[in-house]
CSV table of C-alpha atoms and ligand atoms in Angstrom, one decimal:
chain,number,residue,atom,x,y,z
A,1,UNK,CA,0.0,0.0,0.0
A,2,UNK,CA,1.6,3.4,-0.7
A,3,UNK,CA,0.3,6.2,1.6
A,4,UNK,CA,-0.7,9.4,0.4
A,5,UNK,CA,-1.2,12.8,2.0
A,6,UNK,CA,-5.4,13.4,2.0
A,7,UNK,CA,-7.1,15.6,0.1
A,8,UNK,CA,-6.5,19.1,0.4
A,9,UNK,CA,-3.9,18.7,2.8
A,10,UNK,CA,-0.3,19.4,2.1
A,11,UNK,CA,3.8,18.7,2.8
A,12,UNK,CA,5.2,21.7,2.9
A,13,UNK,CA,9.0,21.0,2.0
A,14,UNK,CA,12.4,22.4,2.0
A,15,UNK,CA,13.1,25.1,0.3
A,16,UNK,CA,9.9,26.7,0.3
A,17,UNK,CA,9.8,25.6,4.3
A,18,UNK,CA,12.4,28.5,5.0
A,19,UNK,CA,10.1,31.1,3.3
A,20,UNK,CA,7.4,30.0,5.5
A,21,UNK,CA,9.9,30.2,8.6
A,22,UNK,CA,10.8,33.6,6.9
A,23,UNK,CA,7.5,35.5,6.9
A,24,UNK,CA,6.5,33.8,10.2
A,25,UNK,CA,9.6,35.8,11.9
A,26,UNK,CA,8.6,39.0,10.2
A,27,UNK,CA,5.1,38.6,11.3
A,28,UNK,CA,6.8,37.9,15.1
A,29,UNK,CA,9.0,41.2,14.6
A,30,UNK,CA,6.5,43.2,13.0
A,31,UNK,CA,3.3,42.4,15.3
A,32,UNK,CA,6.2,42.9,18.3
A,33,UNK,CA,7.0,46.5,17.5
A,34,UNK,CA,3.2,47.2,17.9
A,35,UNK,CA,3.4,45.4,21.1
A,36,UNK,CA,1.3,42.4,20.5
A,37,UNK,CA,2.2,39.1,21.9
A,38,UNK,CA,1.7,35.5,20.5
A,39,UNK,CA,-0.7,33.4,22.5
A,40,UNK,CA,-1.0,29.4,21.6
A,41,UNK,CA,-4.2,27.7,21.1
A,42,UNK,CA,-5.4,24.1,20.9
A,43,UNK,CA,-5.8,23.1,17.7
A,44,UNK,CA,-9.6,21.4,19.0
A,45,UNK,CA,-12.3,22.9,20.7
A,46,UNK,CA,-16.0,22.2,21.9
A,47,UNK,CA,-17.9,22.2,18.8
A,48,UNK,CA,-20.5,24.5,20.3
A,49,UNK,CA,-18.1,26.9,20.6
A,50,UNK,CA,-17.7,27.2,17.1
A,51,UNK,CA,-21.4,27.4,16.5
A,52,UNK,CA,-22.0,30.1,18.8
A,53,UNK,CA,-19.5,32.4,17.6
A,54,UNK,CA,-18.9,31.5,13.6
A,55,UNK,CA,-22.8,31.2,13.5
A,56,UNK,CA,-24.5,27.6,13.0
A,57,UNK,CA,-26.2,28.4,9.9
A,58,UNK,CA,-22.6,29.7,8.6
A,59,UNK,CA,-20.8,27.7,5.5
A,60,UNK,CA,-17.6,27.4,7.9
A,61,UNK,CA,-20.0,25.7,10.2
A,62,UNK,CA,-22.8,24.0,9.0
A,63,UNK,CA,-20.3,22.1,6.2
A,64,UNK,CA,-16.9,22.3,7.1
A,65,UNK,CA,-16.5,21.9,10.1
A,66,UNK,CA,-14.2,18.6,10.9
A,67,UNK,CA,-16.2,17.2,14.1
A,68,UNK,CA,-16.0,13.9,15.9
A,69,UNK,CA,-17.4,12.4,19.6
A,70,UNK,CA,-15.1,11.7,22.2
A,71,UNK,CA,-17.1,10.4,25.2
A,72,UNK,CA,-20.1,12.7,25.2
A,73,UNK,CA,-18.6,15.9,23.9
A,74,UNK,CA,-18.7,16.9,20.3
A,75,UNK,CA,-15.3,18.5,19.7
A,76,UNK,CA,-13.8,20.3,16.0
A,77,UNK,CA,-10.6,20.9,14.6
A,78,UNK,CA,-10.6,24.9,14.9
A,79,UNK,CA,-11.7,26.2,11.5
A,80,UNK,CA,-10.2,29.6,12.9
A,81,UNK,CA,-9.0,31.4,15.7
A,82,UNK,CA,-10.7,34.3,17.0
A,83,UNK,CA,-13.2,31.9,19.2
A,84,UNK,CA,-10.4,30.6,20.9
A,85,UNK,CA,-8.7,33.8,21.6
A,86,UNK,CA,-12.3,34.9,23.2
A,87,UNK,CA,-12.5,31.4,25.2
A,88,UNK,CA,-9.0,32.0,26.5
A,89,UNK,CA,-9.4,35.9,27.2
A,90,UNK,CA,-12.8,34.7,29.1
A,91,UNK,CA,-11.4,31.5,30.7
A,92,UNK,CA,-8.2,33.9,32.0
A,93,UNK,CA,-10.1,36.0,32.7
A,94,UNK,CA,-7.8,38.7,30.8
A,95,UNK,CA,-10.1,41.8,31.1
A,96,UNK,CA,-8.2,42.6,34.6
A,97,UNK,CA,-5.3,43.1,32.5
A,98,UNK,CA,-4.3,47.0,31.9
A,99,UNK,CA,-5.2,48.8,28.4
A,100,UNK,CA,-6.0,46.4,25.4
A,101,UNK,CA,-4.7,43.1,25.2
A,102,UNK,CA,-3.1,42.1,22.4
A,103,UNK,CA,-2.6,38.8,20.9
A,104,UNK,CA,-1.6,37.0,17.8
A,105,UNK,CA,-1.2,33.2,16.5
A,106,UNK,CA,0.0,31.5,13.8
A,107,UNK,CA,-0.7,27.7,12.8
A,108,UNK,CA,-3.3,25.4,11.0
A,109,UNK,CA,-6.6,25.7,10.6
A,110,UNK,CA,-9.1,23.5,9.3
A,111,UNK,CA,-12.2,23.4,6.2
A,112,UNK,CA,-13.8,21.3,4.1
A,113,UNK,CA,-13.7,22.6,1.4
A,114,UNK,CA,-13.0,22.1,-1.9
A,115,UNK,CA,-9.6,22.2,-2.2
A,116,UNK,CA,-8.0,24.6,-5.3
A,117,UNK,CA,-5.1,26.9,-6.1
A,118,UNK,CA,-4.8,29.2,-2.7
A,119,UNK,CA,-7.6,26.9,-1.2
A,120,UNK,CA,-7.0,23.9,1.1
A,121,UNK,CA,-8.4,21.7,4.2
A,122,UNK,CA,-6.2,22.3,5.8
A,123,UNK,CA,-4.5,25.5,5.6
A,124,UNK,CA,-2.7,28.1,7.7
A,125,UNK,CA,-3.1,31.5,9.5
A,126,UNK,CA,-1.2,34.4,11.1
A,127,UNK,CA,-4.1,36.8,12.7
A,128,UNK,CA,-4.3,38.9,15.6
A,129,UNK,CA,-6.6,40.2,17.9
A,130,UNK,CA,-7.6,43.4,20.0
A,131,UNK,CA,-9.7,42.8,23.2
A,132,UNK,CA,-10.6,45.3,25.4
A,133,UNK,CA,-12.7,47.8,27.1
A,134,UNK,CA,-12.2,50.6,24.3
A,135,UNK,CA,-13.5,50.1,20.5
A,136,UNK,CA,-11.8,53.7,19.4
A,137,UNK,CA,-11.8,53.6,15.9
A,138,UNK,CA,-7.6,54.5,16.1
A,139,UNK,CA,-7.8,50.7,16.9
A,140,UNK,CA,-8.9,49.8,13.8
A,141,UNK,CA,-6.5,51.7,12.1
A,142,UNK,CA,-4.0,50.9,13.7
A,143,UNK,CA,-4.7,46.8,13.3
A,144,UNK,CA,-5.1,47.6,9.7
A,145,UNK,CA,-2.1,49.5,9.7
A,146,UNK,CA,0.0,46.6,11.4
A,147,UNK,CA,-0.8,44.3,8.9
A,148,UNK,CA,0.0,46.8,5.9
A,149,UNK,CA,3.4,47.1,7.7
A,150,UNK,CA,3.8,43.3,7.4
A,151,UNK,CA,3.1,43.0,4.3
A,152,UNK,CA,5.3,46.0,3.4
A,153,UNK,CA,8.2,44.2,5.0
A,154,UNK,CA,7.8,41.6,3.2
A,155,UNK,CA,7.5,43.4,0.1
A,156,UNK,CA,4.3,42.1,-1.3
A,157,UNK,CA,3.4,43.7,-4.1
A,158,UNK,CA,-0.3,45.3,-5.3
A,159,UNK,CA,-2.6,44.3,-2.4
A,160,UNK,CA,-5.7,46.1,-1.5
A,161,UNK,CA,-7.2,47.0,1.1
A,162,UNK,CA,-11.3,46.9,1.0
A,163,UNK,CA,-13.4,48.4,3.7
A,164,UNK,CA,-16.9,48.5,5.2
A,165,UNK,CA,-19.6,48.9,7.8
A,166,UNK,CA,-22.3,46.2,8.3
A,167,UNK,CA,-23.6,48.3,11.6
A,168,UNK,CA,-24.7,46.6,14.8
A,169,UNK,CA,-27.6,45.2,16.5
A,170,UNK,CA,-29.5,48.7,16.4
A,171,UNK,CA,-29.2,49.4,12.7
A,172,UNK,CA,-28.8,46.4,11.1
A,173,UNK,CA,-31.9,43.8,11.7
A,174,UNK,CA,-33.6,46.9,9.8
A,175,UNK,CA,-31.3,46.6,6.7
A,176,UNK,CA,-31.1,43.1,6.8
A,177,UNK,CA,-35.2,43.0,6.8
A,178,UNK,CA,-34.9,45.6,3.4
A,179,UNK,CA,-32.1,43.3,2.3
A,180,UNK,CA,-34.7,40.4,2.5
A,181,UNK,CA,-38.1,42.3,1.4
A,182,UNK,CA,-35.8,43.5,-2.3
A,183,UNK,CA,-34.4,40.0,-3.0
A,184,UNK,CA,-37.8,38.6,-2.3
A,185,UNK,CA,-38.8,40.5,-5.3
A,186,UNK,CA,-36.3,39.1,-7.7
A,187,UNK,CA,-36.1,35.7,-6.1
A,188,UNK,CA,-36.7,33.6,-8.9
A,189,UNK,CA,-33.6,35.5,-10.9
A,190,UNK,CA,-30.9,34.2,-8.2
A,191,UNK,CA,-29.3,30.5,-7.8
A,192,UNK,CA,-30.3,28.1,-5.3
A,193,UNK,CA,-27.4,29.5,-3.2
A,194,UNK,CA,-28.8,32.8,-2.9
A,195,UNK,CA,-32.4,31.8,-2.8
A,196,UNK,CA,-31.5,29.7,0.3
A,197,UNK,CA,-29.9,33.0,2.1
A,198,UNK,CA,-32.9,34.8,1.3
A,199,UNK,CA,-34.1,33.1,4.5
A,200,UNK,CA,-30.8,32.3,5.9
A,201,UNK,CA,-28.7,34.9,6.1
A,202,UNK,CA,-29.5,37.6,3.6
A,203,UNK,CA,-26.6,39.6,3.4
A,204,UNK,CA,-24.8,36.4,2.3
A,205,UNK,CA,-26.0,36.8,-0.8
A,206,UNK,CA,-24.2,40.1,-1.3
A,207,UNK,CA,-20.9,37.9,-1.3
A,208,UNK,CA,-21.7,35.9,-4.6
A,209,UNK,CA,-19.8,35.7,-7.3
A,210,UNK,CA,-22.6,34.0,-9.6
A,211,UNK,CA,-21.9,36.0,-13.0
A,212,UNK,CA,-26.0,36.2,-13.8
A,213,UNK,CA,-26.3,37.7,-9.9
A,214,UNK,CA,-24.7,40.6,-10.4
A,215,UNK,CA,-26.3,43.3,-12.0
A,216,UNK,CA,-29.1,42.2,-9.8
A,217,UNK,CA,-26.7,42.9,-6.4
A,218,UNK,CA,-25.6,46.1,-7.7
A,219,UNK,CA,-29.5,47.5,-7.6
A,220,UNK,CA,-29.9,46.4,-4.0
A,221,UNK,CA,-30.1,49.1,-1.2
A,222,UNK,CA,-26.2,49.8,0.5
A,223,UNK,CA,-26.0,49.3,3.9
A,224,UNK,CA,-24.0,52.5,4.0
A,225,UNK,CA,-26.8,54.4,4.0
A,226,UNK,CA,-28.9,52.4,6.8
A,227,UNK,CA,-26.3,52.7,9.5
A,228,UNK,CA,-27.7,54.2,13.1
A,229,UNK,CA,-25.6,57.3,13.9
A,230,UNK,CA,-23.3,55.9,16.1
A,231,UNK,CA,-21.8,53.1,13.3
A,232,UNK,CA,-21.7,56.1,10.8
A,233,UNK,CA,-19.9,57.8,12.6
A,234,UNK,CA,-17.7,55.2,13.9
A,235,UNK,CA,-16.9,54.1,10.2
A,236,UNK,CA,-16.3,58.1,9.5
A,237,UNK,CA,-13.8,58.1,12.0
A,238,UNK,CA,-12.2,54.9,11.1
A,239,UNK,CA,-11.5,56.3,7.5
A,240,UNK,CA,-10.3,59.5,8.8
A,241,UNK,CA,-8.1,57.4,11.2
A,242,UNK,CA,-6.4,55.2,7.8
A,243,UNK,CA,-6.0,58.5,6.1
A,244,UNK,CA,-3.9,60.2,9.3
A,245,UNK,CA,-1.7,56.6,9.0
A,246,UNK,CA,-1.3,57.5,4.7
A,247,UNK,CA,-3.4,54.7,4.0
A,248,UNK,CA,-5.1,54.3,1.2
A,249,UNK,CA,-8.4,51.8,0.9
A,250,UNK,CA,-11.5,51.1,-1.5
A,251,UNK,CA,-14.8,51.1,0.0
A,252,UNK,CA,-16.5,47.8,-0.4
A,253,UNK,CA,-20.5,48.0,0.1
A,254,UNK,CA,-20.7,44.3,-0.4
A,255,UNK,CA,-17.8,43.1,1.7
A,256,UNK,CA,-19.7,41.3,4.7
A,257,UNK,CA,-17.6,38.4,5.1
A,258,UNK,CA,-18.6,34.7,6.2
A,259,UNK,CA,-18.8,34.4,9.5
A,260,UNK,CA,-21.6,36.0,12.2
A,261,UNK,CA,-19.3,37.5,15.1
A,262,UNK,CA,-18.8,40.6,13.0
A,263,UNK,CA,-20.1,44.4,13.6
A,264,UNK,CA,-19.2,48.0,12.6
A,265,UNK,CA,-15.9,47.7,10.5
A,266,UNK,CA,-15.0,45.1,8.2
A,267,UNK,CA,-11.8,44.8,5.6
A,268,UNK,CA,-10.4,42.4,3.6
A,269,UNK,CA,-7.4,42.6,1.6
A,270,UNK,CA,-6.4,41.2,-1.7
A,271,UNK,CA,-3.2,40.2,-3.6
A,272,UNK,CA,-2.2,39.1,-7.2
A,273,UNK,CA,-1.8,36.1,-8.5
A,274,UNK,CA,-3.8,34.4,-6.3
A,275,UNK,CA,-7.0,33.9,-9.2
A,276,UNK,CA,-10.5,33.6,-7.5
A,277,UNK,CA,-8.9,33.0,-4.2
A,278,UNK,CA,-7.6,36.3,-4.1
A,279,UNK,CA,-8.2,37.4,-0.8
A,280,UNK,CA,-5.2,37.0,1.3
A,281,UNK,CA,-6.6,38.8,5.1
A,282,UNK,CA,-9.4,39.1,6.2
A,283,UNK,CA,-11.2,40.7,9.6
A,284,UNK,CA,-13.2,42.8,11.2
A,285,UNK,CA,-14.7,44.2,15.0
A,286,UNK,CA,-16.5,42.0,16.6
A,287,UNK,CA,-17.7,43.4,20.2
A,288,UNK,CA,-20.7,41.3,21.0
A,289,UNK,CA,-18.5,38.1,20.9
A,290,UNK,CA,-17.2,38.1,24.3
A,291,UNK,CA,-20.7,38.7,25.7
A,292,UNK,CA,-22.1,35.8,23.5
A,293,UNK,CA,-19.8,33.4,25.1
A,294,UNK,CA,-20.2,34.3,28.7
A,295,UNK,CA,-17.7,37.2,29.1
A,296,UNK,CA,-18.4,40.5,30.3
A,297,UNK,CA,-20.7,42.7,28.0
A,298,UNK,CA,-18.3,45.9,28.0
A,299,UNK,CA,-15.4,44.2,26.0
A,300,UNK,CA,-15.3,45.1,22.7
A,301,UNK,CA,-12.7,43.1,19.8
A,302,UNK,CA,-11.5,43.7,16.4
A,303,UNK,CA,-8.6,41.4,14.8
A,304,UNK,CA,-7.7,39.6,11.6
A,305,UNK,CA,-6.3,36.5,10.1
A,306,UNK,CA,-4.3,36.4,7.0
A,307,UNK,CA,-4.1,33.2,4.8
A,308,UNK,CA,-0.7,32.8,5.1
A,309,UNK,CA,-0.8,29.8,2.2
A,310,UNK,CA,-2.3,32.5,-0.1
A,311,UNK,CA,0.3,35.1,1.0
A,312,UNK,CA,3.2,32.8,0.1
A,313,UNK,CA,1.9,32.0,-2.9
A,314,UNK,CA,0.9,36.0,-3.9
A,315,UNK,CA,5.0,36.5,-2.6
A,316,UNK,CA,6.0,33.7,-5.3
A,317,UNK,CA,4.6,34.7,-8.0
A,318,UNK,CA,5.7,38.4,-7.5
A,319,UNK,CA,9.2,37.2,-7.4
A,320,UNK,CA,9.5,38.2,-3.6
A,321,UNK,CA,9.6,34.8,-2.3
A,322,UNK,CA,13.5,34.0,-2.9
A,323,UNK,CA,15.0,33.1,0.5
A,324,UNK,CA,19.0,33.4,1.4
A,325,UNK,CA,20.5,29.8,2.5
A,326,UNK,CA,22.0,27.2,1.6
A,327,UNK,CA,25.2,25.6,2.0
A,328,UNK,CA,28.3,28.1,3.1
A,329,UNK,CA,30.8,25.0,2.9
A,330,UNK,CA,31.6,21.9,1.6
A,331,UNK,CA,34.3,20.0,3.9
A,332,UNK,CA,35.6,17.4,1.6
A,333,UNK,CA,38.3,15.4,3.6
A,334,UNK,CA,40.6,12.7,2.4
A,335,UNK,CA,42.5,9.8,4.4
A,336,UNK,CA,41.9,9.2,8.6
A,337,UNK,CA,44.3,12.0,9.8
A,338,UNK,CA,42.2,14.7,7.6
A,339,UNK,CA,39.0,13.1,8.6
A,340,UNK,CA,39.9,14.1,12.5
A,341,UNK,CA,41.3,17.5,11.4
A,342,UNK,CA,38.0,18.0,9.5
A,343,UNK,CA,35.4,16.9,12.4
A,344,UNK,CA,36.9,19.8,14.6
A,345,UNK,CA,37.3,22.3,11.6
A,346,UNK,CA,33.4,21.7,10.6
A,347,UNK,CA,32.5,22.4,14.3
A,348,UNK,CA,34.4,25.5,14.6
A,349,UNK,CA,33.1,26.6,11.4
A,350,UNK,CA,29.2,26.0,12.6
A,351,UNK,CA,30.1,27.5,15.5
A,352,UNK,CA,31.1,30.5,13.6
A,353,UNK,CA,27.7,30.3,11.9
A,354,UNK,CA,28.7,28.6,8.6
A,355,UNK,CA,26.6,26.0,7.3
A,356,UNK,CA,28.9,23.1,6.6
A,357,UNK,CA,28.7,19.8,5.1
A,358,UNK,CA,30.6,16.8,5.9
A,359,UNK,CA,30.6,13.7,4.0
A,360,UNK,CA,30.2,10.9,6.5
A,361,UNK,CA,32.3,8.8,4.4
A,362,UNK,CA,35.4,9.4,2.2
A,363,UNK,CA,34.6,9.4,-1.5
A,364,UNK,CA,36.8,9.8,-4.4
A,365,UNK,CA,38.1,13.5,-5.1
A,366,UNK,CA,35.9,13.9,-8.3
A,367,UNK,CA,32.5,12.3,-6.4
A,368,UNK,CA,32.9,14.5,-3.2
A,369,UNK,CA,33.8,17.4,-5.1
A,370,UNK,CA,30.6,16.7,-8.0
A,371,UNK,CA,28.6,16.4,-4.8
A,372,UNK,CA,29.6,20.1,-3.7
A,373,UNK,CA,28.5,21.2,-6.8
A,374,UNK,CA,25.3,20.0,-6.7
A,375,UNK,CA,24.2,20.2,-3.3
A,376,UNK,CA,25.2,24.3,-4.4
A,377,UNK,CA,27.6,24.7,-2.1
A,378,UNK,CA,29.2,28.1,-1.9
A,379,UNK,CA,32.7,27.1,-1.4
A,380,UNK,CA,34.3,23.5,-0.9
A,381,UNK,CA,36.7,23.2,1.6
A,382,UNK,CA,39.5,20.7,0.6
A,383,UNK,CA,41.5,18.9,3.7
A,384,UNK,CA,44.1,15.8,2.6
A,385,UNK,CA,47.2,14.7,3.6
A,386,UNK,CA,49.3,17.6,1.9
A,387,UNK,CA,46.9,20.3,3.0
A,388,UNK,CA,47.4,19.2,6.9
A,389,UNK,CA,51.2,18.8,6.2
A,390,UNK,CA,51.7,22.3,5.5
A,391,UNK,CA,49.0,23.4,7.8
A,392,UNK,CA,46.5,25.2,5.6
A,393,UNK,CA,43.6,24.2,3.9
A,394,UNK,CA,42.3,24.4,-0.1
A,395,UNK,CA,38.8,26.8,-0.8
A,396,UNK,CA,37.5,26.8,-4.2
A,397,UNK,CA,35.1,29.0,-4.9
A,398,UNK,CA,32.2,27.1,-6.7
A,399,UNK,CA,30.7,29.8,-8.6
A,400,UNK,CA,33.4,30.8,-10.0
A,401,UNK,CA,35.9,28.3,-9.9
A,402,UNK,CA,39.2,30.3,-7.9
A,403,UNK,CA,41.2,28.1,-5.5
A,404,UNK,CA,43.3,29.6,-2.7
A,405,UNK,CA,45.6,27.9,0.2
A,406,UNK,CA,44.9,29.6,3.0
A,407,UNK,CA,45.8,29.4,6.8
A,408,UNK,CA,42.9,27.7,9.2
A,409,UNK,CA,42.6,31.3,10.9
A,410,UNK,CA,42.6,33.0,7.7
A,411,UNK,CA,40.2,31.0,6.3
A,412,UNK,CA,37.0,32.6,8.4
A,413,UNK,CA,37.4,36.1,7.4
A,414,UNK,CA,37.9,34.7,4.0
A,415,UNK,CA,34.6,32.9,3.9
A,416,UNK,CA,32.7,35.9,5.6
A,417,UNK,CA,34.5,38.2,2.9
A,418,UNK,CA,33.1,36.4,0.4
A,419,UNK,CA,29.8,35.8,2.1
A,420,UNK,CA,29.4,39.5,2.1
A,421,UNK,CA,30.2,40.0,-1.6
A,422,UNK,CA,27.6,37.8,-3.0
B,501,HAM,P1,-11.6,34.2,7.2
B,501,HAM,O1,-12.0,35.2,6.2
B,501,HAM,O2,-12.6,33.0,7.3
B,501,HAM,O3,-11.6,34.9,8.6
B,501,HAM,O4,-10.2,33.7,6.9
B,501,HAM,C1,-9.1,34.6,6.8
B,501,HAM,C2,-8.2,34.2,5.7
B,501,HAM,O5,-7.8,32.8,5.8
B,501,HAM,C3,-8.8,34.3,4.3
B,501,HAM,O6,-8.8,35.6,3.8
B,501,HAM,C4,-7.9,33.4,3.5
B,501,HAM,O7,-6.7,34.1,3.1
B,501,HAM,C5,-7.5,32.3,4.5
B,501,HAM,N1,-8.3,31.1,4.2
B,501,HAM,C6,-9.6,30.8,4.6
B,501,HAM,N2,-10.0,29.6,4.2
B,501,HAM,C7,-8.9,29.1,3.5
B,501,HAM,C8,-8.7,27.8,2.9
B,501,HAM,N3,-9.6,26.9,2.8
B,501,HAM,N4,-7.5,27.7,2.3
B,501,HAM,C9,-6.5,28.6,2.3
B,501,HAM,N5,-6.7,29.8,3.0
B,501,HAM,C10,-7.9,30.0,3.5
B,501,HAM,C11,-11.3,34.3,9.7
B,501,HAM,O8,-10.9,33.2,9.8
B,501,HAM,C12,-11.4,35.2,10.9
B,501,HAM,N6,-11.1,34.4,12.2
B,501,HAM,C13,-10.5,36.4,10.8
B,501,HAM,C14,-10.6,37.4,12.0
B,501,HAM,C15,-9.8,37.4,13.0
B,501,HAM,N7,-11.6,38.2,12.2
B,501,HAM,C16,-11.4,38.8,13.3
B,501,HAM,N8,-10.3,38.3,13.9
């Protein structure tokens, strides 16, 4: 029998492993500097907490979800994060902390879905979350501006930033009731998906990508212009906020995302080269959430979760994805004596920081030497019986062919000189 990995789920291997490693340390550094700090999660959780927060009637939810008994107890791999931040930050009972607290994650996550380019079941975030007694717009901003400043260190290229409001519990059962009333009237012109969300969840439908749904969509009423007067202001304020931070944003009337927790602000933000699965981040305020699951009513949250699978890909195909590494030096050692000189060469070298390969075994000076070439090593490092006679060692430059003798002390600022030049 010859095992496979499952559907939709996938080996990430070296190379591309150190780019992941790469823009999970500049997530770390960047979220740092804004004084967030990582929390770790289980990767399973009751499955009721899902429901209540994601919403039962949600895709993520009601078809996703990857749910098994143990004993009595439903339980689900976590199909996101932000519940289990909210469980912990209730369970901790974090609100005694001072100010905000600020938290952020990174690790797998899990959907059924069907899998595609920039689509998997299981997949991986980086999000963060703000929890707190204060829902200051600046707090949204400055979330939105955190992630910007990720992705600008890691020099992604042409995302987007879309914005909305879908209100709260005072303005938006209204809307949602128009929403309902207006698609009632063209019912019969949308898909069975949309049809279903008439009763469902009619903002839903807002989301769909059908092509024949669209010009229908575009004549339904904006929530924009159903928001109480505490939302409108709140989302005024958050867009004067982005434009004191120089950040520039589309307005997205139809961006209500998938999952129930949310109020007042939402965003999501889009790359290239990604095709339909372009959206890369996604998030949003949610301050009823920590009331819903038994916290105290005054704490408010916003936060957001980028598709890191997606953002890898989006840095690959923008050419941004080339990570420095590989092999500094290849030891290449011939006869017993050199072998011993070479064991405690390689070690000083590692210490040093090289990385250094030595062959385990001796091989023939053509083998060990067609070997450095094509495990890429920088430079090999050449160690026989003449070399430890007269005390120095042999580099040759693999790139471009050059041999020197040098000294065993010279040879580290050599390497490092070179190092530097390339
Ligand atoms: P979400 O929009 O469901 O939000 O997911 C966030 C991001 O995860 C998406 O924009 C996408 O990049 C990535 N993603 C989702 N599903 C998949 C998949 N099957 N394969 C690959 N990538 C995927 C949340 O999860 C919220 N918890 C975000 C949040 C945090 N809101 C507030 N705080």
């Amino acid at each position: 029998m010859k095992f496979q990995a499952i559907k939709g789920v996938r080996d990430i291997l070296p190379p591309e492993s150190a780019l992941w490693n790469r823009v999970e340390q500049a997530a770390r550094d960047v979220f740092g500097t804004f004084g967030f700090a990582e929390i770790r999660l289980p990767i399973f959780e009751q499955t009721e907490l899902f429901a209540r927060s994601v919403g039962q009637e949600t895709d993520i939810v009601s078809k996703e979800m990857y749910s098994f008994q143990d004993h009595d107890s439903s339980i689900s791999l976590r199909p996101e994060a932000t519940a289990s931040v909210v469980r912990a930050y209730i369970e901790h009972g974090m609100q005694t902390l001072p100010g905000n607290v600020k938290l952020y994650y990174m690790g797998p996550m899990f959907r059924r879905e069907r899998p595609q380019k920039g689509r998997y079941r299981q997949f991986y975030q980086i999000g963060a979350e703000v929890l707190g007694p204060s829902d200051a717009p600046g707090i949204d901003a400055e979330v939105i501006e955190m992630l910007l400043a990720f992705f600008e260190r890691l020099q992604l290229k042409g995302a987007v930033l879309n914005i909305n409001s879908i209100g709260d519990k005072n303005c938006r059962p209204a809307y949602v009731e128009l929403l309902r009333a207006e698609l009632q009237k063209v019912r019969e012109q949308l898909g069975a998906d949309s049809q279903r969300r008439i009763d469902t969840n009619p903002l839903r439908v807002l989301d769909s990508k059908l092509e024949h749904e669209q010009a229908i969509i575009e004549k339904l009423p904006h929530i924009a212009d159903h928001l109480c007067a505490e939302c409108r202001a709140h989302y005024d304020e958050v867009k004067r906020q982005l434009a004191l931070r120089g950040i520039t944003y589309q307005e997205n009337w139809r961006l209500v995302r998938g999952l129930d927790y949310y109020m007042r602000t939402t965003f999501e933000i889009t790359a290239p080269g990604l095709g339909s699965q372009n959206a890369v981040c996604g998030g949003g305020r949610y301050d009823g959430l920590v009331e819903l699951l038994g916290g105290q009513a005054t704490t408010k949250g916003i936060g957001f979760a980028i598709g890191t699978d997606r953002l890898l890909l989006s840095l690959q195909e923008s050419g941004a994805g080339e990570v420095e590494g590989g092999l500094d030096v290849y030891l290449a050692w011939f006869g017993a004596a050199a072998q011993t000189a070479a064991i405690k060469l390689a070690r000083r070298l590692r210490d040093a920081g090289f990385v250094v390969e030595l062959p385990a075994v001796e091989m023939k000076f053509g083998k060990s030497l067609g070997l450095a070439d094509r495990l890429k090593a920088r430079h090999a490092v050449i160690l026989g019986e003449d070399e430890l006679a007269a005390g120095v060692v042999a580099v040759k430059n693999l790139a471009d062919g050059t041999q020197n003798k040098l000294a065993e002390q010279d040879l580290f600022s050599y390497l490092r000189a070179s190092h530097a030049s390339d």
